[in-house]
Amino acid sequence: MADTLSAGMTREAAFELLTAHNKDPFHIEHGETVEQVMRYFAREFDPENEEFWGIVGLLHDLDWEEHSDDPANHTIYAAPLIEEAGGTPELIRAIQSHTSDFNPELPKPELQMEKILFATEELTGLIGAAVVMRPSKSVMDFNVKSLKKKFKDKRFAAGVNRDVIRKGAEMLGWELDELFARTIEAMQSFAPDRDTFGKDEA
């Protein structure tokens, strides 16, 4: 039986915290997109902790808008804000693990939830950027073949770190194609009839 993880705050409180520190609608939507992707995977791997996975996704870039000029300390600025709002050490740890590539002081992903955040966060940005370019502007008719093309074109959504995505797939023991297919399915599960995406920045 999986350990029950406590975020120390409700989803509503987490959303209030997010909107207190993020004014750009894109950053709020990015948080919500990653939240829903995390919830999708939680239902498969750790259903008892779906709420925790979701809050990790929602708050993973909490400090990005205010501190994007200091990427090495991304998520370090977030820690006291989350703590002040009642967030638990495990919530802070999970969020910080997704930027461990930029800052070796931060914890490396260990739990399945942390590995999925690490692997999918940048990828949702790439998928979102690709979907916006499509005539349908919908993820519903998007597929792995199209995603692979965009992934290989380094000029497309150049801010998306392809190495992080590759490393995330490796951590999970998945082929890139599997990570691509599962993440597209995750995004299709909650965005069937609206375009929830914008250009990736974080």
PDB file of N, CA and C in Angstrom, residues 20-108:
ATOM      1  N   ALA A  20      -1.594  34.518  -6.385  1.00  0.00           N
ATOM      2  CA  ALA A  20      -1.003  35.647  -5.645  1.00  0.00           C
ATOM      3  C   ALA A  20       0.377  35.995  -6.211  1.00  0.00           C
ATOM      4  N   HIS A  21       1.061  34.999  -6.768  1.00  0.00           N
ATOM      5  CA  HIS A  21       2.427  35.222  -7.249  1.00  0.00           C
ATOM      6  C   HIS A  21       2.565  35.151  -8.765  1.00  0.00           C
ATOM      7  N   ASN A  22       1.465  34.890  -9.454  1.00  0.00           N
ATOM      8  CA  ASN A  22       1.497  34.817 -10.920  1.00  0.00           C
ATOM      9  C   ASN A  22       0.330  35.601 -11.497  1.00  0.00           C
ATOM     10  N   LYS A  23       0.656  36.586 -12.320  1.00  0.00           N
ATOM     11  CA  LYS A  23      -0.395  37.416 -12.915  1.00  0.00           C
ATOM     12  C   LYS A  23      -0.585  37.102 -14.399  1.00  0.00           C
ATOM     13  N   ASP A  24       0.432  36.534 -15.034  1.00  0.00           N
ATOM     14  CA  ASP A  24       0.348  36.194 -16.455  1.00  0.00           C
ATOM     15  C   ASP A  24      -0.561  34.976 -16.611  1.00  0.00           C
ATOM     16  N   PRO A  25      -1.663  35.102 -17.359  1.00  0.00           N
ATOM     17  CA  PRO A  25      -2.593  33.969 -17.503  1.00  0.00           C
ATOM     18  C   PRO A  25      -1.908  32.711 -18.018  1.00  0.00           C
ATOM     19  N   PHE A  26      -0.845  32.888 -18.830  1.00  0.00           N
ATOM     20  CA  PHE A  26      -0.155  31.701 -19.343  1.00  0.00           C
ATOM     21  C   PHE A  26       0.468  30.882 -18.218  1.00  0.00           C
ATOM     22  N   HIS A  27       1.072  31.573 -17.245  1.00  0.00           N
ATOM     23  CA  HIS A  27       1.717  30.842 -16.147  1.00  0.00           C
ATOM     24  C   HIS A  27       0.679  30.107 -15.299  1.00  0.00           C
ATOM     25  N   ILE A  28      -0.476  30.722 -15.123  1.00  0.00           N
ATOM     26  CA  ILE A  28      -1.552  30.070 -14.352  1.00  0.00           C
ATOM     27  C   ILE A  28      -2.055  28.850 -15.126  1.00  0.00           C
ATOM     28  N   GLU A  29      -2.246  29.021 -16.435  1.00  0.00           N
ATOM     29  CA  GLU A  29      -2.701  27.890 -17.259  1.00  0.00           C
ATOM     30  C   GLU A  29      -1.670  26.772 -17.292  1.00  0.00           C
ATOM     31  N   HIS A  30      -0.392  27.137 -17.327  1.00  0.00           N
ATOM     32  CA  HIS A  30       0.659  26.115 -17.332  1.00  0.00           C
ATOM     33  C   HIS A  30       0.591  25.290 -16.044  1.00  0.00           C
ATOM     34  N   GLY A  31       0.400  25.982 -14.911  1.00  0.00           N
ATOM     35  CA  GLY A  31       0.244  25.282 -13.627  1.00  0.00           C
ATOM     36  C   GLY A  31      -0.948  24.339 -13.650  1.00  0.00           C
ATOM     37  N   GLU A  32      -2.057  24.806 -14.189  1.00  0.00           N
ATOM     38  CA  GLU A  32      -3.268  23.970 -14.239  1.00  0.00           C
ATOM     39  C   GLU A  32      -3.094  22.791 -15.204  1.00  0.00           C
ATOM     40  N   THR A  33      -2.396  23.029 -16.313  1.00  0.00           N
ATOM     41  CA  THR A  33      -2.153  21.947 -17.270  1.00  0.00           C
ATOM     42  C   THR A  33      -1.316  20.851 -16.624  1.00  0.00           C
ATOM     43  N   VAL A  34      -0.220  21.256 -15.974  1.00  0.00           N
ATOM     44  CA  VAL A  34       0.652  20.266 -15.329  1.00  0.00           C
ATOM     45  C   VAL A  34      -0.095  19.579 -14.181  1.00  0.00           C
ATOM     46  N   GLU A  35      -0.941  20.334 -13.468  1.00  0.00           N
ATOM     47  CA  GLU A  35      -1.764  19.723 -12.406  1.00  0.00           C
ATOM     48  C   GLU A  35      -2.597  18.576 -12.979  1.00  0.00           C
ATOM     49  N   GLN A  36      -3.277  18.834 -14.092  1.00  0.00           N
ATOM     50  CA  GLN A  36      -4.169  17.819 -14.656  1.00  0.00           C
ATOM     51  C   GLN A  36      -3.396  16.632 -15.217  1.00  0.00           C
ATOM     52  N   VAL A  37      -2.228  16.890 -15.782  1.00  0.00           N
ATOM     53  CA  VAL A  37      -1.370  15.787 -16.263  1.00  0.00           C
ATOM     54  C   VAL A  37      -0.953  14.924 -15.075  1.00  0.00           C
ATOM     55  N   MET A  38      -0.556  15.569 -13.984  1.00  0.00           N
ATOM     56  CA  MET A  38      -0.148  14.825 -12.784  1.00  0.00           C
ATOM     57  C   MET A  38      -1.316  14.012 -12.213  1.00  0.00           C
ATOM     58  N   ARG A  39      -2.495  14.597 -12.207  1.00  0.00           N
ATOM     59  CA  ARG A  39      -3.664  13.870 -11.705  1.00  0.00           C
ATOM     60  C   ARG A  39      -3.952  12.637 -12.573  1.00  0.00           C
ATOM     61  N   TYR A  40      -3.796  12.809 -13.872  1.00  0.00           N
ATOM     62  CA  TYR A  40      -4.023  11.703 -14.808  1.00  0.00           C
ATOM     63  C   TYR A  40      -3.083  10.528 -14.474  1.00  0.00           C
ATOM     64  N   PHE A  41      -1.808  10.834 -14.284  1.00  0.00           N
ATOM     65  CA  PHE A  41      -0.848   9.770 -13.974  1.00  0.00           C
ATOM     66  C   PHE A  41      -1.059   9.219 -12.566  1.00  0.00           C
ATOM     67  N   ALA A  42      -1.469  10.068 -11.629  1.00  0.00           N
ATOM     68  CA  ALA A  42      -1.739   9.594 -10.263  1.00  0.00           C
ATOM     69  C   ALA A  42      -2.842   8.542 -10.277  1.00  0.00           C
ATOM     70  N   ARG A  43      -3.857   8.744 -11.115  1.00  0.00           N
ATOM     71  CA  ARG A  43      -4.964   7.776 -11.173  1.00  0.00           C
ATOM     72  C   ARG A  43      -4.466   6.396 -11.611  1.00  0.00           C
ATOM     73  N   GLU A  44      -3.378   6.382 -12.378  1.00  0.00           N
ATOM     74  CA  GLU A  44      -2.803   5.105 -12.810  1.00  0.00           C
ATOM     75  C   GLU A  44      -1.847   4.525 -11.769  1.00  0.00           C
ATOM     76  N   PHE A  45      -0.979   5.373 -11.209  1.00  0.00           N
ATOM     77  CA  PHE A  45       0.118   4.862 -10.387  1.00  0.00           C
ATOM     78  C   PHE A  45      -0.094   4.981  -8.881  1.00  0.00           C
ATOM     79  N   ASP A  46      -0.909   5.932  -8.448  1.00  0.00           N
ATOM     80  CA  ASP A  46      -0.973   6.236  -7.006  1.00  0.00           C
ATOM     81  C   ASP A  46      -2.301   6.926  -6.680  1.00  0.00           C
ATOM     82  N   PRO A  47      -3.440   6.242  -6.981  1.00  0.00           N
ATOM     83  CA  PRO A  47      -4.754   6.915  -6.883  1.00  0.00           C
ATOM     84  C   PRO A  47      -5.050   7.533  -5.523  1.00  0.00           C
ATOM     85  N   GLU A  48      -4.511   6.938  -4.464  1.00  0.00           N
ATOM     86  CA  GLU A  48      -4.791   7.475  -3.120  1.00  0.00           C
ATOM     87  C   GLU A  48      -4.206   8.880  -2.937  1.00  0.00           C
ATOM     88  N   ASN A  49      -3.191   9.184  -3.720  1.00  0.00           N
ATOM     89  CA  ASN A  49      -2.509  10.473  -3.555  1.00  0.00           C
ATOM     90  C   ASN A  49      -2.747  11.434  -4.721  1.00  0.00           C
ATOM     91  N   GLU A  50      -3.868  11.260  -5.413  1.00  0.00           N
ATOM     92  CA  GLU A  50      -4.128  12.117  -6.583  1.00  0.00           C
ATOM     93  C   GLU A  50      -4.106  13.607  -6.218  1.00  0.00           C
ATOM     94  N   GLU A  51      -4.671  13.945  -5.082  1.00  0.00           N
ATOM     95  CA  GLU A  51      -4.725  15.363  -4.675  1.00  0.00           C
ATOM     96  C   GLU A  51      -3.310  15.926  -4.497  1.00  0.00           C
ATOM     97  N   PHE A  52      -2.445  15.133  -3.863  1.00  0.00           N
ATOM     98  CA  PHE A  52      -1.063  15.567  -3.640  1.00  0.00           C
ATOM     99  C   PHE A  52      -0.347  15.768  -4.977  1.00  0.00           C
ATOM    100  N   TRP A  53      -0.456  14.787  -5.866  1.00  0.00           N
ATOM    101  CA  TRP A  53       0.174  14.893  -7.194  1.00  0.00           C
ATOM    102  C   TRP A  53      -0.316  16.161  -7.905  1.00  0.00           C
ATOM    103  N   GLY A  54      -1.620  16.418  -7.799  1.00  0.00           N
ATOM    104  CA  GLY A  54      -2.206  17.585  -8.466  1.00  0.00           C
ATOM    105  C   GLY A  54      -1.655  18.892  -7.933  1.00  0.00           C
ATOM    106  N   ILE A  55      -1.532  18.992  -6.607  1.00  0.00           N
ATOM    107  CA  ILE A  55      -1.036  20.233  -5.998  1.00  0.00           C
ATOM    108  C   ILE A  55       0.442  20.441  -6.345  1.00  0.00           C
ATOM    109  N   VAL A  56       1.202  19.356  -6.396  1.00  0.00           N
ATOM    110  CA  VAL A  56       2.608  19.456  -6.850  1.00  0.00           C
ATOM    111  C   VAL A  56       2.652  20.058  -8.259  1.00  0.00           C
ATOM    112  N   GLY A  57       1.800  19.545  -9.136  1.00  0.00           N
ATOM    113  CA  GLY A  57       1.761  20.066 -10.507  1.00  0.00           C
ATOM    114  C   GLY A  57       1.337  21.522 -10.566  1.00  0.00           C
ATOM    115  N   LEU A  58       0.333  21.866  -9.779  1.00  0.00           N
ATOM    116  CA  LEU A  58      -0.199  23.230  -9.789  1.00  0.00           C
ATOM    117  C   LEU A  58       0.854  24.249  -9.340  1.00  0.00           C
ATOM    118  N   LEU A  59       1.635  23.880  -8.332  1.00  0.00           N
ATOM    119  CA  LEU A  59       2.572  24.846  -7.724  1.00  0.00           C
ATOM    120  C   LEU A  59       4.019  24.685  -8.196  1.00  0.00           C
ATOM    121  N   HIS A  60       4.272  23.799  -9.158  1.00  0.00           N
ATOM    122  CA  HIS A  60       5.668  23.477  -9.485  1.00  0.00           C
ATOM    123  C   HIS A  60       6.462  24.697  -9.966  1.00  0.00           C
ATOM    124  N   ASP A  61       5.791  25.656 -10.595  1.00  0.00           N
ATOM    125  CA  ASP A  61       6.490  26.862 -11.091  1.00  0.00           C
ATOM    126  C   ASP A  61       6.062  28.114 -10.336  1.00  0.00           C
ATOM    127  N   LEU A  62       5.656  27.944  -9.094  1.00  0.00           N
ATOM    128  CA  LEU A  62       5.110  29.050  -8.295  1.00  0.00           C
ATOM    129  C   LEU A  62       5.959  30.321  -8.372  1.00  0.00           C
ATOM    130  N   ASP A  63       7.285  30.177  -8.288  1.00  0.00           N
ATOM    131  CA  ASP A  63       8.139  31.373  -8.200  1.00  0.00           C
ATOM    132  C   ASP A  63       8.714  31.809  -9.553  1.00  0.00           C
ATOM    133  N   TRP A  64       8.324  31.128 -10.645  1.00  0.00           N
ATOM    134  CA  TRP A  64       8.985  31.397 -11.929  1.00  0.00           C
ATOM    135  C   TRP A  64       8.736  32.821 -12.432  1.00  0.00           C
ATOM    136  N   GLU A  65       7.481  33.266 -12.350  1.00  0.00           N
ATOM    137  CA  GLU A  65       7.157  34.588 -12.909  1.00  0.00           C
ATOM    138  C   GLU A  65       7.938  35.699 -12.202  1.00  0.00           C
ATOM    139  N   GLU A  66       8.065  35.584 -10.894  1.00  0.00           N
ATOM    140  CA  GLU A  66       8.740  36.640 -10.121  1.00  0.00           C
ATOM    141  C   GLU A  66      10.271  36.527 -10.163  1.00  0.00           C
ATOM    142  N   HIS A  67      10.780  35.330 -10.502  1.00  0.00           N
ATOM    143  CA  HIS A  67      12.237  35.127 -10.421  1.00  0.00           C
ATOM    144  C   HIS A  67      12.811  34.438 -11.653  1.00  0.00           C
ATOM    145  N   SER A  68      12.213  34.666 -12.804  1.00  0.00           N
ATOM    146  CA  SER A  68      12.699  33.975 -14.016  1.00  0.00           C
ATOM    147  C   SER A  68      14.111  34.440 -14.404  1.00  0.00           C
ATOM    148  N   ASP A  69      14.543  35.550 -13.807  1.00  0.00           N
ATOM    149  CA  ASP A  69      15.895  36.038 -14.106  1.00  0.00           C
ATOM    150  C   ASP A  69      16.959  35.281 -13.298  1.00  0.00           C
ATOM    151  N   ASP A  70      16.520  34.358 -12.433  1.00  0.00           N
ATOM    152  CA  ASP A  70      17.467  33.613 -11.599  1.00  0.00           C
ATOM    153  C   ASP A  70      17.122  32.118 -11.628  1.00  0.00           C
ATOM    154  N   PRO A  71      17.259  31.480 -12.806  1.00  0.00           N
ATOM    155  CA  PRO A  71      16.788  30.095 -12.949  1.00  0.00           C
ATOM    156  C   PRO A  71      17.468  29.101 -12.013  1.00  0.00           C
ATOM    157  N   ALA A  72      18.710  29.380 -11.600  1.00  0.00           N
ATOM    158  CA  ALA A  72      19.412  28.436 -10.709  1.00  0.00           C
ATOM    159  C   ALA A  72      18.698  28.300  -9.365  1.00  0.00           C
ATOM    160  N   ASN A  73      18.000  29.355  -8.969  1.00  0.00           N
ATOM    161  CA  ASN A  73      17.291  29.316  -7.679  1.00  0.00           C
ATOM    162  C   ASN A  73      15.783  29.133  -7.840  1.00  0.00           C
ATOM    163  N   HIS A  74      15.367  28.763  -9.044  1.00  0.00           N
ATOM    164  CA  HIS A  74      13.955  28.456  -9.293  1.00  0.00           C
ATOM    165  C   HIS A  74      13.552  27.320  -8.355  1.00  0.00           C
ATOM    166  N   THR A  75      12.435  27.467  -7.692  1.00  0.00           N
ATOM    167  CA  THR A  75      11.845  26.582  -6.657  1.00  0.00           C
ATOM    168  C   THR A  75      12.438  26.818  -5.265  1.00  0.00           C
ATOM    169  N   ILE A  76      13.622  27.438  -5.180  1.00  0.00           N
ATOM    170  CA  ILE A  76      14.160  27.767  -3.851  1.00  0.00           C
ATOM    171  C   ILE A  76      13.386  28.955  -3.281  1.00  0.00           C
ATOM    172  N   TYR A  77      13.083  29.922  -4.150  1.00  0.00           N
ATOM    173  CA  TYR A  77      12.242  31.059  -3.716  1.00  0.00           C
ATOM    174  C   TYR A  77      10.852  30.582  -3.291  1.00  0.00           C
ATOM    175  N   ALA A  78      10.402  29.499  -3.915  1.00  0.00           N
ATOM    176  CA  ALA A  78       9.037  29.021  -3.646  1.00  0.00           C
ATOM    177  C   ALA A  78       8.911  28.390  -2.257  1.00  0.00           C
ATOM    178  N   ALA A  79      10.002  27.800  -1.763  1.00  0.00           N
ATOM    179  CA  ALA A  79       9.912  27.014  -0.521  1.00  0.00           C
ATOM    180  C   ALA A  79       9.306  27.783   0.655  1.00  0.00           C
ATOM    181  N   PRO A  80       9.813  28.994   1.004  1.00  0.00           N
ATOM    182  CA  PRO A  80       9.212  29.692   2.146  1.00  0.00           C
ATOM    183  C   PRO A  80       7.766  30.110   1.898  1.00  0.00           C
ATOM    184  N   LEU A  81       7.422  30.397   0.640  1.00  0.00           N
ATOM    185  CA  LEU A  81       6.035  30.783   0.327  1.00  0.00           C
ATOM    186  C   LEU A  81       5.092  29.609   0.583  1.00  0.00           C
ATOM    187  N   ILE A  82       5.539  28.421   0.180  1.00  0.00           N
ATOM    188  CA  ILE A  82       4.709  27.220   0.362  1.00  0.00           C
ATOM    189  C   ILE A  82       4.614  26.877   1.844  1.00  0.00           C
ATOM    190  N   GLU A  83       5.750  26.988   2.532  1.00  0.00           N
ATOM    191  CA  GLU A  83       5.788  26.678   3.964  1.00  0.00           C
ATOM    192  C   GLU A  83       4.848  27.605   4.737  1.00  0.00           C
ATOM    193  N   GLU A  84       4.920  28.883   4.417  1.00  0.00           N
ATOM    194  CA  GLU A  84       4.072  29.884   5.074  1.00  0.00           C
ATOM    195  C   GLU A  84       2.588  29.591   4.875  1.00  0.00           C
ATOM    196  N   ALA A  85       2.261  29.024   3.717  1.00  0.00           N
ATOM    197  CA  ALA A  85       0.852  28.707   3.415  1.00  0.00           C
ATOM    198  C   ALA A  85       0.431  27.357   4.001  1.00  0.00           C
ATOM    199  N   GLY A  86       1.359  26.711   4.743  1.00  0.00           N
ATOM    200  CA  GLY A  86       1.012  25.442   5.395  1.00  0.00           C
ATOM    201  C   GLY A  86       1.486  24.210   4.643  1.00  0.00           C
ATOM    202  N   GLY A  87       2.205  24.416   3.543  1.00  0.00           N
ATOM    203  CA  GLY A  87       2.678  23.279   2.743  1.00  0.00           C
ATOM    204  C   GLY A  87       3.682  22.426   3.502  1.00  0.00           C
ATOM    205  N   THR A  88       3.663  21.136   3.232  1.00  0.00           N
ATOM    206  CA  THR A  88       4.517  20.181   3.952  1.00  0.00           C
ATOM    207  C   THR A  88       5.910  20.088   3.320  1.00  0.00           C
ATOM    208  N   PRO A  89       6.882  19.577   4.085  1.00  0.00           N
ATOM    209  CA  PRO A  89       8.227  19.362   3.514  1.00  0.00           C
ATOM    210  C   PRO A  89       8.198  18.450   2.279  1.00  0.00           C
ATOM    211  N   GLU A  90       7.305  17.444   2.271  1.00  0.00           N
ATOM    212  CA  GLU A  90       7.277  16.548   1.098  1.00  0.00           C
ATOM    213  C   GLU A  90       6.727  17.243  -0.149  1.00  0.00           C
ATOM    214  N   LEU A  91       5.846  18.218   0.061  1.00  0.00           N
ATOM    215  CA  LEU A  91       5.350  19.004  -1.075  1.00  0.00           C
ATOM    216  C   LEU A  91       6.498  19.856  -1.643  1.00  0.00           C
ATOM    217  N   ILE A  92       7.242  20.502  -0.763  1.00  0.00           N
ATOM    218  CA  ILE A  92       8.362  21.344  -1.197  1.00  0.00           C
ATOM    219  C   ILE A  92       9.420  20.489  -1.895  1.00  0.00           C
ATOM    220  N   ARG A  93       9.722  19.334  -1.310  1.00  0.00           N
ATOM    221  CA  ARG A  93      10.732  18.445  -1.897  1.00  0.00           C
ATOM    222  C   ARG A  93      10.343  18.015  -3.318  1.00  0.00           C
ATOM    223  N   ALA A  94       9.086  17.608  -3.468  1.00  0.00           N
ATOM    224  CA  ALA A  94       8.616  17.131  -4.785  1.00  0.00           C
ATOM    225  C   ALA A  94       8.742  18.240  -5.829  1.00  0.00           C
ATOM    226  N   ILE A  95       8.359  19.457  -5.450  1.00  0.00           N
ATOM    227  CA  ILE A  95       8.428  20.592  -6.374  1.00  0.00           C
ATOM    228  C   ILE A  95       9.893  20.904  -6.713  1.00  0.00           C
ATOM    229  N   GLN A  96      10.747  20.875  -5.707  1.00  0.00           N
ATOM    230  CA  GLN A  96      12.156  21.219  -5.952  1.00  0.00           C
ATOM    231  C   GLN A  96      12.873  20.161  -6.793  1.00  0.00           C
ATOM    232  N   SER A  97      12.404  18.935  -6.749  1.00  0.00           N
ATOM    233  CA  SER A  97      13.095  17.877  -7.493  1.00  0.00           C
ATOM    234  C   SER A  97      13.034  18.105  -9.003  1.00  0.00           C
ATOM    235  N   HIS A  98      12.045  18.870  -9.484  1.00  0.00           N
ATOM    236  CA  HIS A  98      11.950  19.033 -10.943  1.00  0.00           C
ATOM    237  C   HIS A  98      12.972  20.023 -11.493  1.00  0.00           C
ATOM    238  N   THR A  99      13.664  20.756 -10.597  1.00  0.00           N
ATOM    239  CA  THR A  99      14.707  21.663 -11.096  1.00  0.00           C
ATOM    240  C   THR A  99      16.097  21.213 -10.642  1.00  0.00           C
ATOM    241  N   SER A 100      16.220  19.963 -10.235  1.00  0.00           N
ATOM    242  CA  SER A 100      17.507  19.467  -9.725  1.00  0.00           C
ATOM    243  C   SER A 100      18.581  19.457 -10.809  1.00  0.00           C
ATOM    244  N   ASP A 101      18.177  19.495 -12.064  1.00  0.00           N
ATOM    245  CA  ASP A 101      19.150  19.533 -13.156  1.00  0.00           C
ATOM    246  C   ASP A 101      19.884  20.875 -13.221  1.00  0.00           C
ATOM    247  N   PHE A 102      19.198  21.937 -12.781  1.00  0.00           N
ATOM    248  CA  PHE A 102      19.785  23.281 -12.835  1.00  0.00           C
ATOM    249  C   PHE A 102      20.554  23.597 -11.565  1.00  0.00           C
ATOM    250  N   ASN A 103      20.213  22.884 -10.494  1.00  0.00           N
ATOM    251  CA  ASN A 103      20.841  23.168  -9.209  1.00  0.00           C
ATOM    252  C   ASN A 103      21.115  21.850  -8.482  1.00  0.00           C
ATOM    253  N   PRO A 104      22.374  21.407  -8.473  1.00  0.00           N
ATOM    254  CA  PRO A 104      22.718  20.115  -7.876  1.00  0.00           C
ATOM    255  C   PRO A 104      22.446  20.029  -6.375  1.00  0.00           C
ATOM    256  N   GLU A 105      22.215  21.192  -5.740  1.00  0.00           N
ATOM    257  CA  GLU A 105      21.902  21.194  -4.295  1.00  0.00           C
ATOM    258  C   GLU A 105      20.495  20.645  -4.029  1.00  0.00           C
ATOM    259  N   LEU A 106      19.657  20.680  -5.062  1.00  0.00           N
ATOM    260  CA  LEU A 106      18.251  20.298  -4.870  1.00  0.00           C
ATOM    261  C   LEU A 106      18.092  18.781  -4.949  1.00  0.00           C
ATOM    262  N   PRO A 107      17.024  18.248  -4.296  1.00  0.00           N
ATOM    263  CA  PRO A 107      16.851  16.792  -4.300  1.00  0.00           C
ATOM    264  C   PRO A 107      16.567  16.247  -5.697  1.00  0.00           C
ATOM    265  N   LYS A 108      17.112  15.079  -5.994  1.00  0.00           N
ATOM    266  CA  LYS A 108      16.847  14.421  -7.279  1.00  0.00           C
ATOM    267  C   LYS A 108      15.508  13.684  -7.186  1.00  0.00           C
TER     268      LYS A 108
END
